[in-house]
Amino acid sequence: MKNRIVLSVWLLLGLATFARSAPLDNSGLSDALDSLIEGHSTFRRTIVCLKVVDIESGDVLYDRHGSRLLTPASNLKMYTSACALDAFGPEHRFTTRVKIAGTMESDSLKGDLVLVGGGDAMLTHQDLAKLAERVTEQWGIRRVEGDVRVDNSRYGSPLKGPGWMWDDDPDYYNMPITPLMLDFNVMMLKLTQDATGLLSAKFVPETAYPAIKTVEPNRLPGTRLFWRAPFTDTV
């Protein structure tokens, strides 16, 4: 990971240097970038994929393994962040909305309350509580006779792109990105031990979802104290 980050920063600095220098034709650009990449000390142990596109014309000026599938790890965040800033601008805010699917009768909602995810990656359970207070204050809702539903339709499927494996999912830093995430997609599990040595677990803050199921220690995979099977909601 460290080598990937160093190489990416180094490539970006190299591209910035080329941008400030005299314009190069395609052949000159290719020769310069090949020399820059292949001359680096990490070249023999690093997979380098690079594509340079003219923003105005759309012409591909340089392509080194541009169609190869790989997992670029956190290096990809630099490019997605740059694209987001270009598309939305620095003042854009991703919002979480609440809508009613039904009718109001006095202080009761005859239908569902829908939480619409808008891509706010910074949403916390404290923010969600404040949003609930605003709903009760502004709409006067005291009872929901239907369901409280989540609308995660803003982003398309699949949640993980090519190159991700099914067993990447249990790791907290590999959680899929969805339009409605809470507390950075991380839940804290607190373990306590009684006088007999028996362990018990609860979520902080406390919640009934996902569920906690107690199993015999020898049934857990490997030496883990707790486990969530991929694509399930039971710990």
mmCIF file of C-alpha atoms in Angstrom:
data_model
loop_
_atom_site.group_PDB
_atom_site.id
_atom_site.type_symbol
_atom_site.label_atom_id
_atom_site.label_comp_id
_atom_site.label_asym_id
_atom_site.label_seq_id
_atom_site.Cartn_x
_atom_site.Cartn_y
_atom_site.Cartn_z
ATOM 1 C CA MET A 1 0.000 0.000 0.000
ATOM 2 C CA LYS A 2 2.778 2.445 0.926
ATOM 3 C CA ASN A 3 4.622 1.799 -2.328
ATOM 4 C CA ARG A 4 1.416 2.338 -4.299
ATOM 5 C CA ILE A 5 0.776 5.687 -2.623
ATOM 6 C CA VAL A 6 4.363 6.879 -3.095
ATOM 7 C CA LEU A 7 4.346 5.843 -6.752
ATOM 8 C CA SER A 8 0.985 7.557 -7.381
ATOM 9 C CA VAL A 9 2.114 10.841 -5.832
ATOM 10 C CA TRP A 10 5.353 10.618 -7.758
ATOM 11 C CA LEU A 11 3.465 10.041 -11.037
ATOM 12 C CA LEU A 12 1.151 12.973 -10.344
ATOM 13 C CA LEU A 13 4.137 15.225 -9.720
ATOM 14 C CA GLY A 14 5.678 13.977 -12.946
ATOM 15 C CA LEU A 15 2.511 14.718 -14.913
ATOM 16 C CA ALA A 16 2.333 18.194 -13.372
ATOM 17 C CA THR A 17 5.919 18.807 -14.521
ATOM 18 C CA PHE A 18 5.015 17.771 -18.065
ATOM 19 C CA ALA A 19 1.968 20.072 -17.995
ATOM 20 C CA ARG A 20 4.185 23.061 -17.164
ATOM 21 C CA SER A 21 6.750 22.206 -19.838
ATOM 22 C CA ALA A 22 6.529 22.715 -23.584
ATOM 23 C CA PRO A 23 3.702 20.734 -25.276
ATOM 24 C CA LEU A 24 4.645 17.213 -26.363
ATOM 25 C CA ASP A 25 3.249 15.281 -29.290
ATOM 26 C CA ASN A 26 1.789 11.834 -28.589
ATOM 27 C CA SER A 27 5.060 10.091 -29.305
ATOM 28 C CA GLY A 28 7.026 12.464 -27.078
ATOM 29 C CA LEU A 29 4.469 12.132 -24.261
ATOM 30 C CA SER A 30 4.534 8.319 -24.470
ATOM 31 C CA ASP A 31 8.346 8.227 -24.437
ATOM 32 C CA ALA A 32 8.504 10.640 -21.496
ATOM 33 C CA LEU A 33 5.947 8.740 -19.412
ATOM 34 C CA ASP A 34 7.467 5.337 -20.233
ATOM 35 C CA SER A 35 10.839 6.664 -19.129
ATOM 36 C CA LEU A 36 9.377 8.123 -15.945
ATOM 37 C CA ILE A 37 7.578 4.890 -14.991
ATOM 38 C CA GLU A 38 10.231 2.380 -16.002
ATOM 39 C CA GLY A 39 12.990 4.423 -14.427
ATOM 40 C CA HIS A 40 11.452 4.307 -10.971
ATOM 41 C CA SER A 41 13.006 1.930 -8.418
ATOM 42 C CA THR A 42 9.661 0.213 -7.714
ATOM 43 C CA PHE A 43 8.828 -0.479 -11.375
ATOM 44 C CA ARG A 44 9.749 -4.193 -11.373
ATOM 45 C CA ARG A 45 7.530 -4.975 -8.394
ATOM 46 C CA THR A 46 4.623 -2.651 -9.148
ATOM 47 C CA ILE A 47 1.721 -2.840 -11.587
ATOM 48 C CA VAL A 48 1.315 0.568 -13.220
ATOM 49 C CA CYS A 49 -1.836 1.383 -15.196
ATOM 50 C CA LEU A 50 -2.097 4.898 -16.580
ATOM 51 C CA LYS A 51 -4.313 6.619 -19.124
ATOM 52 C CA VAL A 52 -4.001 10.256 -20.193
ATOM 53 C CA VAL A 53 -7.005 11.793 -21.979
ATOM 54 C CA ASP A 54 -7.361 15.239 -23.540
ATOM 55 C CA ILE A 55 -10.287 16.750 -21.608
ATOM 56 C CA GLU A 56 -11.366 19.019 -24.485
ATOM 57 C CA SER A 57 -11.182 16.570 -27.401
ATOM 58 C CA GLY A 58 -11.568 13.273 -25.568
ATOM 59 C CA ASP A 59 -8.559 11.859 -27.435
ATOM 60 C CA VAL A 60 -6.495 9.246 -25.611
ATOM 61 C CA LEU A 61 -2.940 10.592 -25.500
ATOM 62 C CA TYR A 62 -1.378 7.747 -23.545
ATOM 63 C CA ASP A 63 -2.626 4.325 -22.468
ATOM 64 C CA ARG A 64 -0.600 1.877 -20.420
ATOM 65 C CA HIS A 65 -2.726 -1.173 -19.462
ATOM 66 C CA GLY A 66 -5.774 1.091 -19.244
ATOM 67 C CA SER A 67 -8.210 -1.823 -19.616
ATOM 68 C CA ARG A 68 -6.543 -4.075 -17.034
ATOM 69 C CA LEU A 69 -8.688 -4.942 -13.994
ATOM 70 C CA LEU A 70 -7.015 -4.337 -10.652
ATOM 71 C CA THR A 71 -7.751 -3.081 -7.168
ATOM 72 C CA PRO A 72 -5.986 0.289 -6.794
ATOM 73 C CA ALA A 73 -6.884 0.537 -3.099
ATOM 74 C CA SER A 74 -7.066 4.026 -1.633
ATOM 75 C CA ASN A 75 -5.259 5.566 -4.593
ATOM 76 C CA LEU A 76 -8.620 5.555 -6.355
ATOM 77 C CA LYS A 77 -9.950 8.049 -3.795
ATOM 78 C CA MET A 78 -7.758 10.794 -5.255
ATOM 79 C CA TYR A 79 -9.369 10.427 -8.666
ATOM 80 C CA THR A 80 -12.946 9.988 -7.467
ATOM 81 C CA SER A 81 -12.538 13.034 -5.196
ATOM 82 C CA ALA A 82 -11.209 15.105 -8.098
ATOM 83 C CA CYS A 83 -14.102 13.975 -10.321
ATOM 84 C CA ALA A 84 -16.652 14.769 -7.599
ATOM 85 C CA LEU A 85 -15.211 18.254 -7.082
ATOM 86 C CA ASP A 86 -15.273 18.864 -10.824
ATOM 87 C CA ALA A 87 -18.843 17.571 -11.249
ATOM 88 C CA PHE A 88 -20.498 19.032 -8.139
ATOM 89 C CA GLY A 89 -18.217 21.871 -7.043
ATOM 90 C CA PRO A 90 -16.755 22.458 -3.560
ATOM 91 C CA GLU A 91 -19.969 23.946 -2.143
ATOM 92 C CA HIS A 92 -22.199 20.948 -2.912
ATOM 93 C CA ARG A 93 -23.803 19.175 0.046
ATOM 94 C CA PHE A 94 -25.208 15.642 -0.007
ATOM 95 C CA THR A 95 -28.483 15.621 1.889
ATOM 96 C CA THR A 96 -30.645 12.976 3.545
ATOM 97 C CA ARG A 97 -34.372 13.538 3.025
ATOM 98 C CA VAL A 98 -37.520 12.235 4.704
ATOM 99 C CA LYS A 99 -40.767 11.730 2.791
ATOM 100 C CA ILE A 100 -44.228 10.376 3.533
ATOM 101 C CA ALA A 101 -45.757 7.484 1.592
ATOM 102 C CA GLY A 102 -49.332 7.745 2.807
ATOM 103 C CA THR A 103 -51.668 10.298 4.387
ATOM 104 C CA MET A 104 -51.764 12.190 7.673
ATOM 105 C CA GLU A 105 -54.758 11.933 9.992
ATOM 106 C CA SER A 106 -54.317 14.200 13.004
ATOM 107 C CA ASP A 107 -50.902 13.209 14.424
ATOM 108 C CA SER A 108 -50.869 9.714 12.841
ATOM 109 C CA LEU A 109 -49.257 8.735 9.550
ATOM 110 C CA LYS A 110 -51.413 6.240 7.688
ATOM 111 C CA GLY A 111 -48.575 4.796 5.668
ATOM 112 C CA ASP A 112 -44.790 4.639 5.617
ATOM 113 C CA LEU A 113 -42.080 7.079 6.627
ATOM 114 C CA VAL A 114 -39.251 6.883 4.078
ATOM 115 C CA LEU A 115 -35.646 7.914 4.690
ATOM 116 C CA VAL A 116 -34.096 8.783 1.320
ATOM 117 C CA GLY A 117 -30.323 8.382 1.136
ATOM 118 C CA GLY A 118 -28.553 11.168 -0.735
ATOM 119 C CA GLY A 119 -24.939 10.078 -0.340
ATOM 120 C CA ASP A 120 -24.060 11.889 2.909
ATOM 121 C CA ALA A 121 -21.062 9.854 4.066
ATOM 122 C CA MET A 122 -20.766 11.935 7.264
ATOM 123 C CA LEU A 123 -24.221 11.068 8.677
ATOM 124 C CA THR A 124 -24.131 9.942 12.319
ATOM 125 C CA HIS A 125 -26.744 8.466 14.640
ATOM 126 C CA GLN A 126 -26.842 11.845 16.420
ATOM 127 C CA ASP A 127 -27.745 13.503 13.093
ATOM 128 C CA LEU A 128 -30.437 10.893 12.565
ATOM 129 C CA ALA A 129 -31.915 11.668 15.988
ATOM 130 C CA LYS A 130 -32.008 15.397 15.144
ATOM 131 C CA LEU A 131 -33.720 14.586 11.840
ATOM 132 C CA ALA A 132 -36.365 12.573 13.731
ATOM 133 C CA GLU A 133 -36.961 15.546 16.033
ATOM 134 C CA ARG A 134 -37.449 17.847 13.034
ATOM 135 C CA VAL A 135 -39.973 15.429 11.514
ATOM 136 C CA THR A 136 -42.052 15.329 14.706
ATOM 137 C CA GLU A 137 -41.840 19.112 15.188
ATOM 138 C CA GLN A 138 -42.558 20.220 11.607
ATOM 139 C CA TRP A 139 -45.041 17.536 10.570
ATOM 140 C CA GLY A 140 -46.530 16.783 13.984
ATOM 141 C CA ILE A 141 -46.110 13.014 13.561
ATOM 142 C CA ARG A 142 -46.551 11.067 16.780
ATOM 143 C CA ARG A 143 -47.444 7.677 15.336
ATOM 144 C CA VAL A 144 -46.415 5.795 12.202
ATOM 145 C CA GLU A 145 -48.920 3.073 11.407
ATOM 146 C CA GLY A 146 -46.898 1.689 8.511
ATOM 147 C CA ASP A 147 -43.149 1.068 8.319
ATOM 148 C CA VAL A 148 -40.037 3.199 8.530
ATOM 149 C CA ARG A 149 -38.273 2.393 5.274
ATOM 150 C CA VAL A 150 -34.916 3.256 3.717
ATOM 151 C CA ASP A 151 -34.612 4.300 0.073
ATOM 152 C CA ASN A 152 -31.121 3.401 -1.148
ATOM 153 C CA SER A 153 -31.910 3.664 -4.853
ATOM 154 C CA ARG A 154 -29.689 6.665 -5.670
ATOM 155 C CA TYR A 155 -26.657 4.486 -6.436
ATOM 156 C CA GLY A 156 -26.778 1.578 -8.862
ATOM 157 C CA SER A 157 -25.662 -2.006 -8.344
ATOM 158 C CA PRO A 158 -23.427 -3.809 -7.733
ATOM 159 C CA LEU A 159 -22.216 -2.421 -4.406
ATOM 160 C CA LYS A 160 -18.714 -3.731 -5.107
ATOM 161 C CA GLY A 161 -16.969 -3.342 -8.445
ATOM 162 C CA PRO A 162 -14.870 -5.881 -10.367
ATOM 163 C CA GLY A 163 -11.916 -7.191 -8.380
ATOM 164 C CA TRP A 164 -13.596 -7.286 -4.952
ATOM 165 C CA MET A 165 -14.028 -10.739 -3.444
ATOM 166 C CA TRP A 166 -16.916 -11.971 -1.303
ATOM 167 C CA ASP A 167 -14.622 -12.416 1.720
ATOM 168 C CA ASP A 168 -13.551 -8.741 1.621
ATOM 169 C CA ASP A 169 -16.945 -7.825 3.067
ATOM 170 C CA PRO A 170 -16.443 -8.605 6.800
ATOM 171 C CA ASP A 171 -13.566 -6.113 7.136
ATOM 172 C CA TYR A 172 -14.849 -2.815 8.495
ATOM 173 C CA TYR A 173 -12.801 -0.743 6.056
ATOM 174 C CA ASN A 174 -14.267 -2.591 3.051
ATOM 175 C CA MET A 175 -17.926 -1.873 3.711
ATOM 176 C CA PRO A 176 -19.858 -1.084 0.518
ATOM 177 C CA ILE A 177 -20.674 2.548 -0.172
ATOM 178 C CA THR A 178 -24.423 3.198 -0.196
ATOM 179 C CA PRO A 179 -26.538 6.378 -0.460
ATOM 180 C CA LEU A 180 -27.448 6.068 3.218
ATOM 181 C CA MET A 181 -24.565 5.257 5.553
ATOM 182 C CA LEU A 182 -24.549 5.764 9.298
ATOM 183 C CA ASP A 183 -21.511 6.329 11.529
ATOM 184 C CA PHE A 184 -19.137 5.639 8.605
ATOM 185 C CA ASN A 185 -20.657 2.149 8.204
ATOM 186 C CA VAL A 186 -19.003 1.065 11.455
ATOM 187 C CA MET A 187 -20.722 -0.300 14.563
ATOM 188 C CA MET A 188 -18.957 -0.626 17.897
ATOM 189 C CA LEU A 189 -19.295 -3.979 19.633
ATOM 190 C CA LYS A 190 -18.559 -3.946 23.371
ATOM 191 C CA LEU A 191 -17.518 -7.239 24.986
ATOM 192 C CA THR A 192 -17.792 -7.834 28.733
ATOM 193 C CA GLN A 193 -16.768 -10.851 30.805
ATOM 194 C CA ASP A 194 -18.495 -12.072 33.966
ATOM 195 C CA ALA A 195 -16.928 -13.807 36.991
ATOM 196 C CA THR A 196 -17.204 -17.214 35.328
ATOM 197 C CA GLY A 197 -15.380 -16.029 32.216
ATOM 198 C CA LEU A 198 -18.475 -15.941 30.006
ATOM 199 C CA LEU A 199 -18.365 -13.208 27.351
ATOM 200 C CA SER A 200 -21.398 -11.142 26.409
ATOM 201 C CA ALA A 201 -21.675 -8.523 23.687
ATOM 202 C CA LYS A 202 -23.759 -5.449 22.921
ATOM 203 C CA PHE A 203 -23.651 -2.658 20.392
ATOM 204 C CA VAL A 204 -22.734 0.899 21.407
ATOM 205 C CA PRO A 205 -25.047 2.737 20.984
ATOM 206 C CA GLU A 206 -27.466 -0.075 21.797
ATOM 207 C CA THR A 207 -29.557 -1.358 18.919
ATOM 208 C CA ALA A 208 -31.520 -4.477 18.052
ATOM 209 C CA TYR A 209 -30.335 -4.413 14.437
ATOM 210 C CA PRO A 210 -28.256 -6.203 13.402
ATOM 211 C CA ALA A 211 -28.883 -9.083 15.774
ATOM 212 C CA ILE A 212 -26.355 -10.702 18.099
ATOM 213 C CA LYS A 213 -26.414 -14.478 18.265
ATOM 214 C CA THR A 214 -24.498 -16.360 20.966
ATOM 215 C CA VAL A 215 -22.600 -19.424 19.779
ATOM 216 C CA GLU A 216 -20.083 -21.812 21.315
ATOM 217 C CA PRO A 217 -16.504 -20.438 21.021
ATOM 218 C CA ASN A 218 -15.272 -23.537 19.204
ATOM 219 C CA ARG A 219 -17.757 -22.844 16.405
ATOM 220 C CA LEU A 220 -16.234 -19.488 15.520
ATOM 221 C CA PRO A 221 -13.941 -19.349 12.466
ATOM 222 C CA GLY A 222 -10.276 -19.230 13.479
ATOM 223 C CA THR A 223 -9.471 -17.269 16.631
ATOM 224 C CA ARG A 224 -11.974 -14.437 16.179
ATOM 225 C CA LEU A 225 -14.125 -13.411 19.120
ATOM 226 C CA PHE A 226 -16.989 -12.354 16.876
ATOM 227 C CA TRP A 227 -17.930 -12.798 13.249
ATOM 228 C CA ARG A 228 -20.427 -11.516 10.728
ATOM 229 C CA ALA A 229 -20.890 -13.805 7.765
ATOM 230 C CA PRO A 230 -20.832 -11.918 4.421
ATOM 231 C CA PHE A 231 -24.160 -10.458 3.266
ATOM 232 C CA THR A 232 -25.915 -11.297 6.555
ATOM 233 C CA ASP A 233 -27.146 -9.123 9.428
ATOM 234 C CA THR A 234 -26.332 -11.388 12.378
ATOM 235 C CA VAL A 235 -23.161 -11.028 14.466
#
